[in-house]
PDB file of C-alpha atoms in Angstrom:
ATOM      1  CA  MET A  10       0.000   0.000   0.000  1.00  0.00           C
ATOM      2  CA  ASN A  11       1.229   3.471  -0.896  1.00  0.00           C
ATOM      3  CA  TYR A  12      -1.467   6.066  -0.214  1.00  0.00           C
ATOM      4  CA  VAL A  13      -0.749   9.778   0.248  1.00  0.00           C
ATOM      5  CA  THR A  14      -3.041  12.751   0.851  1.00  0.00           C
ATOM      6  CA  LEU A  15      -1.272  16.127   0.914  1.00  0.00           C
ATOM      7  CA  THR A  16      -1.680  19.832   0.478  1.00  0.00           C
ATOM      8  CA  VAL A  17       1.330  21.330  -1.306  1.00  0.00           C
ATOM      9  CA  VAL A  18       2.412  24.658  -2.744  1.00  0.00           C
ATOM     10  CA  THR A  19       3.981  24.764  -6.205  1.00  0.00           C
ATOM     11  CA  THR A  20       7.465  26.327  -6.385  1.00  0.00           C
ATOM     12  CA  GLU A  21       7.479  26.655 -10.188  1.00  0.00           C
ATOM     13  CA  ASP A  22       5.110  26.686 -13.146  1.00  0.00           C
ATOM     14  CA  ALA A  23       4.018  23.243 -14.288  1.00  0.00           C
ATOM     15  CA  ARG A  24       6.041  21.921 -17.253  1.00  0.00           C
ATOM     16  CA  ARG A  25       5.297  19.355 -19.922  1.00  0.00           C
ATOM     17  CA  ILE A  26       7.706  16.446 -20.310  1.00  0.00           C
ATOM     18  CA  GLU A  27       7.845  14.745 -23.689  1.00  0.00           C
ATOM     19  CA  GLY A  28       8.918  11.155 -24.071  1.00  0.00           C
ATOM     20  CA  ARG A  29       7.588   7.652 -24.505  1.00  0.00           C
ATOM     21  CA  ILE A  30       4.867   8.541 -21.995  1.00  0.00           C
ATOM     22  CA  PRO A  31       4.303  12.333 -21.972  1.00  0.00           C
ATOM     23  CA  GLY A  32       3.441  13.912 -18.655  1.00  0.00           C
ATOM     24  CA  VAL A  33       3.309  17.128 -16.654  1.00  0.00           C
ATOM     25  CA  PHE A  34       5.790  17.706 -13.822  1.00  0.00           C
ATOM     26  CA  CYS A  35       6.052  20.417 -11.180  1.00  0.00           C
ATOM     27  CA  ASN A  36       8.239  21.001  -8.117  1.00  0.00           C
ATOM     28  CA  VAL A  37       6.170  21.437  -4.964  1.00  0.00           C
ATOM     29  CA  GLU A  38       6.721  22.080  -1.271  1.00  0.00           C
ATOM     30  CA  VAL A  39       5.003  20.442   1.686  1.00  0.00           C
ATOM     31  CA  PRO A  40       4.611  22.972   4.539  1.00  0.00           C
ATOM     32  CA  PRO A  41       6.389  22.004   7.788  1.00  0.00           C
ATOM     33  CA  LEU A  42       4.331  20.717  10.684  1.00  0.00           C
ATOM     34  CA  PRO A  43       3.095  23.270  13.255  1.00  0.00           C
ATOM     35  CA  PHE A  44       5.282  21.583  15.886  1.00  0.00           C
ATOM     36  CA  GLY A  45       8.900  20.467  15.932  1.00  0.00           C
ATOM     37  CA  ASN A  46      11.980  21.797  14.174  1.00  0.00           C
ATOM     38  CA  TYR A  47      11.246  20.615  10.655  1.00  0.00           C
ATOM     39  CA  ALA A  48      11.930  22.230   7.292  1.00  0.00           C
ATOM     40  CA  PRO A  49       9.563  22.340   4.311  1.00  0.00           C
ATOM     41  CA  THR A  50       9.720  19.129   2.281  1.00  0.00           C
ATOM     42  CA  GLN A  51      10.689  19.494  -1.376  1.00  0.00           C
ATOM     43  CA  LEU A  52       9.106  17.025  -3.816  1.00  0.00           C
ATOM     44  CA  GLU A  53       8.570  16.705  -7.533  1.00  0.00           C
ATOM     45  CA  LEU A  54       4.978  16.055  -8.549  1.00  0.00           C
ATOM     46  CA  LYS A  55       4.642  13.887 -11.673  1.00  0.00           C
ATOM     47  CA  VAL A  56       1.345  13.282 -13.440  1.00  0.00           C
ATOM     48  CA  TRP A  57       0.678  11.071 -16.452  1.00  0.00           C
ATOM     49  CA  GLY A  58      -2.484  10.117 -18.298  1.00  0.00           C
ATOM     50  CA  LYS A  59      -5.703  12.081 -18.351  1.00  0.00           C
ATOM     51  CA  ASN A  60      -5.059  13.717 -14.971  1.00  0.00           C
ATOM     52  CA  GLN A  61      -2.055  15.619 -16.316  1.00  0.00           C
ATOM     53  CA  GLU A  62      -4.415  18.268 -17.718  1.00  0.00           C
ATOM     54  CA  GLN A  63      -5.386  19.134 -14.141  1.00  0.00           C
ATOM     55  CA  LEU A  64      -1.791  20.141 -13.450  1.00  0.00           C
ATOM     56  CA  ALA A  65      -0.785  21.629 -16.823  1.00  0.00           C
ATOM     57  CA  PRO A  66      -2.157  25.202 -16.275  1.00  0.00           C
ATOM     58  CA  ILE A  67      -0.900  25.529 -12.685  1.00  0.00           C
ATOM     59  CA  LYS A  68       1.458  28.434 -11.912  1.00  0.00           C
ATOM     60  CA  LYS A  69       4.061  28.978  -9.206  1.00  0.00           C
ATOM     61  CA  GLY A  70       2.651  29.675  -5.739  1.00  0.00           C
ATOM     62  CA  THR A  71      -0.562  27.674  -6.227  1.00  0.00           C
ATOM     63  CA  LYS A  72      -1.876  25.562  -3.367  1.00  0.00           C
ATOM     64  CA  LEU A  73      -2.973  22.071  -4.387  1.00  0.00           C
ATOM     65  CA  TYR A  74      -4.807  19.282  -2.640  1.00  0.00           C
ATOM     66  CA  LEU A  75      -3.547  15.843  -3.726  1.00  0.00           C
ATOM     67  CA  GLU A  76      -5.677  12.793  -3.050  1.00  0.00           C
ATOM     68  CA  GLU A  77      -4.665   9.170  -3.616  1.00  0.00           C
ATOM     69  CA  ALA A  78      -1.149  10.134  -4.661  1.00  0.00           C
ATOM     70  CA  GLU A  79       1.869   7.836  -4.299  1.00  0.00           C
ATOM     71  CA  LEU A  80       5.170   8.733  -2.613  1.00  0.00           C
ATOM     72  CA  TYR A  81       8.543   7.516  -3.875  1.00  0.00           C
ATOM     73  CA  PHE A  82      11.933   7.750  -2.141  1.00  0.00           C
ATOM     74  CA  SER A  83      15.337   6.925  -3.577  1.00  0.00           C
ATOM     75  CA  TYR A  84      18.811   7.449  -2.129  1.00  0.00           C
ATOM     76  CA  ASP A  85      22.186   7.616  -3.892  1.00  0.00           C
ATOM     77  CA  LYS A  86      24.698   6.328  -1.334  1.00  0.00           C
ATOM     78  CA  GLU A  87      27.743   7.480  -3.297  1.00  0.00           C
ATOM     79  CA  ARG A  88      26.492  11.016  -3.883  1.00  0.00           C
ATOM     80  CA  ARG A  89      24.557  10.993  -0.605  1.00  0.00           C
ATOM     81  CA  ILE A  90      21.559  12.547  -2.292  1.00  0.00           C
ATOM     82  CA  GLN A  91      17.954  11.694  -1.535  1.00  0.00           C
ATOM     83  CA  THR A  92      15.393  12.053  -4.327  1.00  0.00           C
ATOM     84  CA  ASN A  93      11.709  12.233  -3.459  1.00  0.00           C
ATOM     85  CA  TRP A  94       8.728  12.530  -5.773  1.00  0.00           C
ATOM     86  CA  LEU A  95       4.975  12.089  -5.955  1.00  0.00           C
ATOM     87  CA  LYS A  96       2.893  10.295  -8.542  1.00  0.00           C
ATOM     88  CA  GLY A  97      -0.250  12.383  -8.708  1.00  0.00           C
ATOM     89  CA  THR A  98      -3.797  11.313  -9.425  1.00  0.00           C
ATOM     90  CA  ASN A  99      -6.617  13.551  -8.205  1.00  0.00           C
ATOM     91  CA  ILE A 100      -5.511  17.199  -8.056  1.00  0.00           C
ATOM     92  CA  LEU A 101      -7.617  20.062  -6.750  1.00  0.00           C
ATOM     93  CA  HIS A 102      -6.710  23.768  -6.809  1.00  0.00           C
ATOM     94  CA  VAL A 103      -7.548  25.157  -3.332  1.00  0.00           C
ATOM     95  CA  PRO A 104      -7.350  28.642  -1.765  1.00  0.00           C
ATOM     96  CA  PRO A 105      -4.438  29.616   0.520  1.00  0.00           C
ATOM     97  CA  GLU A 106      -6.616  29.324   3.643  1.00  0.00           C
ATOM     98  CA  PHE A 107      -7.362  25.671   2.908  1.00  0.00           C
ATOM     99  CA  PRO A 108      -6.068  23.587   5.868  1.00  0.00           C
ATOM    100  CA  ASN A 109      -2.804  21.717   5.486  1.00  0.00           C
ATOM    101  CA  VAL A 110      -3.242  17.974   5.102  1.00  0.00           C
ATOM    102  CA  ASN A 111      -0.343  15.563   5.512  1.00  0.00           C
ATOM    103  CA  THR A 112      -1.098  11.829   5.614  1.00  0.00           C
ATOM    104  CA  VAL A 113       1.075   8.975   4.371  1.00  0.00           C
ATOM    105  CA  ILE A 114       0.091   5.291   4.618  1.00  0.00           C
ATOM    106  CA  LEU A 115       2.621   2.630   3.628  1.00  0.00           C
ATOM    107  CA  SER A 116       2.613  -1.169   3.831  1.00  0.00           C
ATOM    108  CA  GLY A 117       5.772  -3.205   3.517  1.00  0.00           C
ATOM    109  CA  ARG A 118       8.470  -5.059   5.432  1.00  0.00           C
ATOM    110  CA  CYS A 119      11.022  -3.762   7.899  1.00  0.00           C
ATOM    111  CA  VAL A 120      14.621  -3.455   6.729  1.00  0.00           C
ATOM    112  CA  ASN A 121      16.925  -2.989   9.734  1.00  0.00           C
ATOM    113  CA  GLU A 122      17.793  -5.023  12.806  1.00  0.00           C
ATOM    114  CA  LEU A 123      17.485  -2.591  15.691  1.00  0.00           C
ATOM    115  CA  LYS A 124      20.015  -2.423  18.508  1.00  0.00           C
ATOM    116  CA  GLU A 125      19.883  -0.874  21.964  1.00  0.00           C
ATOM    117  CA  THR A 126      21.588   2.256  20.635  1.00  0.00           C
ATOM    118  CA  ASP A 127      18.644   2.788  18.262  1.00  0.00           C
ATOM    119  CA  TYR A 128      16.387   3.487  21.252  1.00  0.00           C
ATOM    120  CA  ARG A 129      17.340   7.096  22.000  1.00  0.00           C
ATOM    121  CA  THR A 130      16.367   9.291  24.911  1.00  0.00           C
ATOM    122  CA  SER A 131      16.780  12.986  25.670  1.00  0.00           C
ATOM    123  CA  ASP A 132      17.027  15.047  28.851  1.00  0.00           C
ATOM    124  CA  LYS A 133      13.617  16.553  28.048  1.00  0.00           C
ATOM    125  CA  GLY A 134      11.859  13.225  28.331  1.00  0.00           C
ATOM    126  CA  PHE A 135      11.647  12.341  24.646  1.00  0.00           C
ATOM    127  CA  VAL A 136      12.382   8.893  23.267  1.00  0.00           C
ATOM    128  CA  SER A 137      12.714   8.071  19.583  1.00  0.00           C
ATOM    129  CA  VAL A 138      13.316   5.085  17.319  1.00  0.00           C
ATOM    130  CA  ARG A 139      14.005   4.908  13.589  1.00  0.00           C
ATOM    131  CA  GLN A 140      13.379   2.051  11.183  1.00  0.00           C
ATOM    132  CA  SER A 141      13.099   1.609   7.417  1.00  0.00           C
ATOM    133  CA  LEU A 142      10.290   0.026   5.428  1.00  0.00           C
ATOM    134  CA  ALA A 143      10.659  -1.701   2.049  1.00  0.00           C
ATOM    135  CA  VAL A 144       7.536  -1.149  -0.057  1.00  0.00           C
ATOM    136  CA  THR A 145       6.883  -2.813  -3.409  1.00  0.00           C
ATOM    137  CA  ASN A 146       5.323  -0.190  -5.693  1.00  0.00           C
ATOM    138  CA  LYS A 147       4.514  -2.246  -8.825  1.00  0.00           C
ATOM    139  CA  GLN A 148       8.243  -2.405  -9.561  1.00  0.00           C
ATOM    140  CA  ASP A 149      10.874  -5.135  -9.631  1.00  0.00           C
ATOM    141  CA  GLN A 150      12.744  -3.590  -6.718  1.00  0.00           C
ATOM    142  CA  PRO A 151      11.130  -2.132  -3.574  1.00  0.00           C
ATOM    143  CA  SER A 152      11.421   1.498  -2.517  1.00  0.00           C
ATOM    144  CA  TYR A 153      12.814   2.214   0.935  1.00  0.00           C
ATOM    145  CA  TYR A 154      11.265   4.670   3.373  1.00  0.00           C
ATOM    146  CA  ASN A 155      12.771   5.839   6.642  1.00  0.00           C
ATOM    147  CA  PHE A 156      10.270   6.343   9.421  1.00  0.00           C
ATOM    148  CA  LYS A 157      10.638   7.652  12.955  1.00  0.00           C
ATOM    149  CA  ALA A 158       8.495   7.661  16.078  1.00  0.00           C
ATOM    150  CA  LEU A 159       8.636  10.157  18.940  1.00  0.00           C
ATOM    151  CA  TYR A 160       7.161   9.904  22.407  1.00  0.00           C
ATOM    152  CA  ASN A 161       7.341  12.032  25.530  1.00  0.00           C
ATOM    153  CA  ILE A 162       7.154  10.109  28.799  1.00  0.00           C
ATOM    154  CA  LYS A 163       5.075  12.940  30.321  1.00  0.00           C
ATOM    155  CA  ASN A 164       2.242  12.319  27.818  1.00  0.00           C
ATOM    156  CA  ASN A 165       1.058   8.901  28.923  1.00  0.00           C
ATOM    157  CA  PHE A 166      -2.243   9.230  27.067  1.00  0.00           C
ATOM    158  CA  ARG A 167      -0.479   8.828  23.714  1.00  0.00           C
ATOM    159  CA  PRO A 168       0.614   5.539  22.131  1.00  0.00           C
ATOM    160  CA  ASN A 169       4.273   4.858  22.808  1.00  0.00           C
ATOM    161  CA  TYR A 170       5.226   4.070  19.227  1.00  0.00           C
ATOM    162  CA  PRO A 171       9.001   3.967  19.862  1.00  0.00           C
ATOM    163  CA  GLU A 172       8.488   0.990  22.166  1.00  0.00           C
ATOM    164  CA  LEU A 173       6.121  -0.673  19.710  1.00  0.00           C
ATOM    165  CA  ILE A 174       8.738  -0.357  16.976  1.00  0.00           C
ATOM    166  CA  PHE A 175      11.555  -1.460  19.273  1.00  0.00           C
ATOM    167  CA  ASN A 176       9.605  -4.453  20.580  1.00  0.00           C
ATOM    168  CA  PHE A 177       7.822  -5.695  17.464  1.00  0.00           C
ATOM    169  CA  LEU A 178       9.333  -4.097  14.322  1.00  0.00           C
ATOM    170  CA  ASN A 179      12.962  -4.674  15.239  1.00  0.00           C
ATOM    171  CA  LYS A 180      14.145  -7.134  12.593  1.00  0.00           C
ATOM    172  CA  PRO A 181      14.249  -7.378   8.781  1.00  0.00           C
ATOM    173  CA  HIS A 182      11.257  -8.794   6.871  1.00  0.00           C
ATOM    174  CA  ILE A 183       8.673  -8.113   9.608  1.00  0.00           C
ATOM    175  CA  PRO A 184       5.484  -6.895   7.849  1.00  0.00           C
ATOM    176  CA  ALA A 185       3.862  -3.668   8.984  1.00  0.00           C
ATOM    177  CA  THR A 186       1.590  -0.842   7.913  1.00  0.00           C
ATOM    178  CA  ILE A 187       2.481   2.660   9.089  1.00  0.00           C
ATOM    179  CA  ARG A 188       0.517   5.889   9.053  1.00  0.00           C
ATOM    180  CA  GLY A 189       2.266   9.219   9.567  1.00  0.00           C
ATOM    181  CA  ARG A 190       3.310  12.554   8.129  1.00  0.00           C
ATOM    182  CA  ILE A 191       6.097  13.425   5.755  1.00  0.00           C
ATOM    183  CA  VAL A 192       8.759  15.650   7.376  1.00  0.00           C
ATOM    184  CA  THR A 193      12.285  16.847   6.592  1.00  0.00           C
ATOM    185  CA  GLU A 194      15.116  17.234   9.083  1.00  0.00           C
ATOM    186  CA  THR A 195      18.152  19.414   8.289  1.00  0.00           C
ATOM    187  CA  TRP A 196      21.637  19.638   9.813  1.00  0.00           C
ATOM    188  CA  ASN A 197      25.257  20.458   8.972  1.00  0.00           C
ATOM    189  CA  ASP A 198      27.627  17.566   8.279  1.00  0.00           C
ATOM    190  CA  LYS A 199      30.006  17.217  11.224  1.00  0.00           C
ATOM    191  CA  LYS A 200      33.016  16.609   8.975  1.00  0.00           C
ATOM    192  CA  THR A 201      32.397  18.795   5.925  1.00  0.00           C
ATOM    193  CA  GLN A 202      29.966  21.353   7.411  1.00  0.00           C
ATOM    194  CA  GLU A 203      27.806  20.839   4.327  1.00  0.00           C
ATOM    195  CA  ALA A 204      24.071  21.303   4.721  1.00  0.00           C
ATOM    196  CA  ARG A 205      22.312  17.947   4.809  1.00  0.00           C
ATOM    197  CA  SER A 206      18.674  16.921   4.928  1.00  0.00           C
ATOM    198  CA  SER A 207      16.666  13.745   5.345  1.00  0.00           C
ATOM    199  CA  THR A 208      13.010  13.255   4.486  1.00  0.00           C
ATOM    200  CA  MET A 209      11.105  10.598   6.399  1.00  0.00           C
ATOM    201  CA  ILE A 210       7.722   9.576   7.744  1.00  0.00           C
ATOM    202  CA  LEU A 211       6.992  10.752  11.287  1.00  0.00           C
ATOM    203  CA  ILE A 212       4.590   8.538  13.223  1.00  0.00           C
ATOM    204  CA  ALA A 213       2.832  10.857  15.625  1.00  0.00           C
ATOM    205  CA  ASP A 214      -0.914  10.204  15.347  1.00  0.00           C
ATOM    206  CA  LYS A 215      -3.213   7.485  16.594  1.00  0.00           C
ATOM    207  CA  GLN A 216      -3.438   4.336  14.465  1.00  0.00           C
ATOM    208  CA  GLY A 217       0.156   5.007  13.394  1.00  0.00           C
ATOM    209  CA  ILE A 218       1.205   1.331  13.317  1.00  0.00           C
ATOM    210  CA  THR A 219      -0.666  -1.815  12.383  1.00  0.00           C
ATOM    211  CA  LEU A 220       1.064  -4.948  13.658  1.00  0.00           C
ATOM    212  CA  ASN A 221       0.814  -8.184  11.714  1.00  0.00           C
ATOM    213  CA  LYS A 222       0.231 -11.415  13.678  1.00  0.00           C
ATOM    214  CA  SER A 223       3.681 -12.651  12.722  1.00  0.00           C
ATOM    215  CA  SER A 224       5.277  -9.572  14.291  1.00  0.00           C
ATOM    216  CA  THR A 225       3.740  -9.903  17.772  1.00  0.00           C
ATOM    217  CA  GLY A 226       5.930 -12.734  18.994  1.00  0.00           C
ATOM    218  CA  SER A 227       9.066 -10.636  19.510  1.00  0.00           C
ATOM    219  CA  THR A 228      10.473 -10.153  23.000  1.00  0.00           C
ATOM    220  CA  PHE A 229      13.073  -7.507  22.190  1.00  0.00           C
ATOM    221  CA  GLN A 230      12.942  -4.923  25.004  1.00  0.00           C
ATOM    222  CA  PRO A 231      14.314  -1.353  25.166  1.00  0.00           C
ATOM    223  CA  VAL A 232      17.338  -0.742  27.328  1.00  0.00           C
ATOM    224  CA  LYS A 233      15.442   1.880  29.323  1.00  0.00           C
ATOM    225  CA  LYS A 234      11.921   0.840  30.164  1.00  0.00           C
ATOM    226  CA  GLN A 235       9.323   3.567  30.647  1.00  0.00           C
ATOM    227  CA  GLU A 236       6.840   3.653  33.525  1.00  0.00           C
ATOM    228  CA  SER A 237       3.871   2.903  31.263  1.00  0.00           C
ATOM    229  CA  PRO A 238       5.172   0.742  28.421  1.00  0.00           C
ATOM    230  CA  ALA A 239       2.902   0.418  25.437  1.00  0.00           C
ATOM    231  CA  THR A 240       1.516  -2.853  24.230  1.00  0.00           C
ATOM    232  CA  PRO A 241      -0.027  -3.620  20.854  1.00  0.00           C
ATOM    233  CA  SER A 242      -3.443  -2.887  22.344  1.00  0.00           C
ATOM    234  CA  SER A 243      -2.377   0.699  23.137  1.00  0.00           C
ATOM    235  CA  VAL A 244      -2.815   1.523  19.474  1.00  0.00           C
ATOM    236  CA  GLU A 245      -6.532   1.394  20.226  1.00  0.00           C
ATOM    237  CA  SER A 246      -6.201   4.171  22.815  1.00  0.00           C
ATOM    238  CA  PRO A 247      -8.909   6.843  23.203  1.00  0.00           C
ATOM    239  CA  ASN A 248      -9.005   9.777  20.852  1.00  0.00           C
ATOM    240  CA  TRP A 249      -6.401  12.432  21.526  1.00  0.00           C
ATOM    241  CA  SER A 250      -5.035  15.578  19.941  1.00  0.00           C
ATOM    242  CA  LEU A 251      -1.422  16.151  19.010  1.00  0.00           C
ATOM    243  CA  ALA A 252      -0.266  18.974  21.303  1.00  0.00           C
ATOM    244  CA  PRO A 253       2.385  21.367  19.897  1.00  0.00           C
ATOM    245  CA  ASN A 254       5.251  20.008  21.984  1.00  0.00           C
ATOM    246  CA  PRO A 255       8.593  20.776  20.339  1.00  0.00           C
ATOM    247  CA  ALA A 256      10.028  17.669  18.733  1.00  0.00           C
ATOM    248  CA  VAL A 257      13.592  16.806  19.647  1.00  0.00           C
ATOM    249  CA  PRO A 258      15.247  15.173  16.653  1.00  0.00           C
ATOM    250  CA  THR A 259      18.038  12.682  17.055  1.00  0.00           C
ATOM    251  CA  PRO A 260      21.547  14.185  17.325  1.00  0.00           C
ATOM    252  CA  ALA A 261      21.801  16.801  14.611  1.00  0.00           C
ATOM    253  CA  GLN A 262      25.397  16.057  13.714  1.00  0.00           C
ATOM    254  CA  GLU A 263      24.758  12.520  12.540  1.00  0.00           C
ATOM    255  CA  GLU A 264      25.187  11.415   8.990  1.00  0.00           C
ATOM    256  CA  ALA A 265      22.079  11.040   6.851  1.00  0.00           C
ATOM    257  CA  PRO A 266      20.520   7.597   7.414  1.00  0.00           C
ATOM    258  CA  ALA A 267      21.269   5.051   4.763  1.00  0.00           C
ATOM    259  CA  PHE A 268      18.454   3.386   2.892  1.00  0.00           C
TER     260      PHE A 268
END
């Protein structure tokens, strides 16, 4: 599954691309979340088929609502460049006051084997865990998506997704479905001082993780156990709202995560 609903702002006029399958492309920007220290996310929107005429007349600075789009990530390890783009379907021109929407749903299999050092804590009470998901998008090779979960031990009414990931999505090939928001972190390379960025899926809402039956038999435990550890049933917690607590990203000087 690769299902994306976004509001974006175009950063250029739409352009026609000729080739074996003509299309209309346009660079767009996803606004940063109202909480956390995130940068706008830069993507290229690509539309083929009959829906390309919805994008063709669009000018720079236009706000668009994208429904049932698909998100693609690729990473060049040698050049250390991440390329991200959207395959568009339904496109609607909306006014600037239209609310920002940012929902990404992906189904695939976990990539990394997590270690104790992957369960990170901060002095402000935040814990975080990162993992990668391999998603087959009608291609021979899967696409790889980094995702991250944050939790503050003071907010016990929220699902503790870092522990869920650390306990149940901690090894390669474990199936999972995640629901989150696309975000971009930026930092300066510790060695070269070059500006770096990494785009990922942030799991911060309810129903952020769906565990498959085959993934619930793990007994991998975090090195630092919280007072109210989450269990798979905590995903069914009561409704809650995401308060604007400042997100604390993992150490800013780290290298960009490899896919």
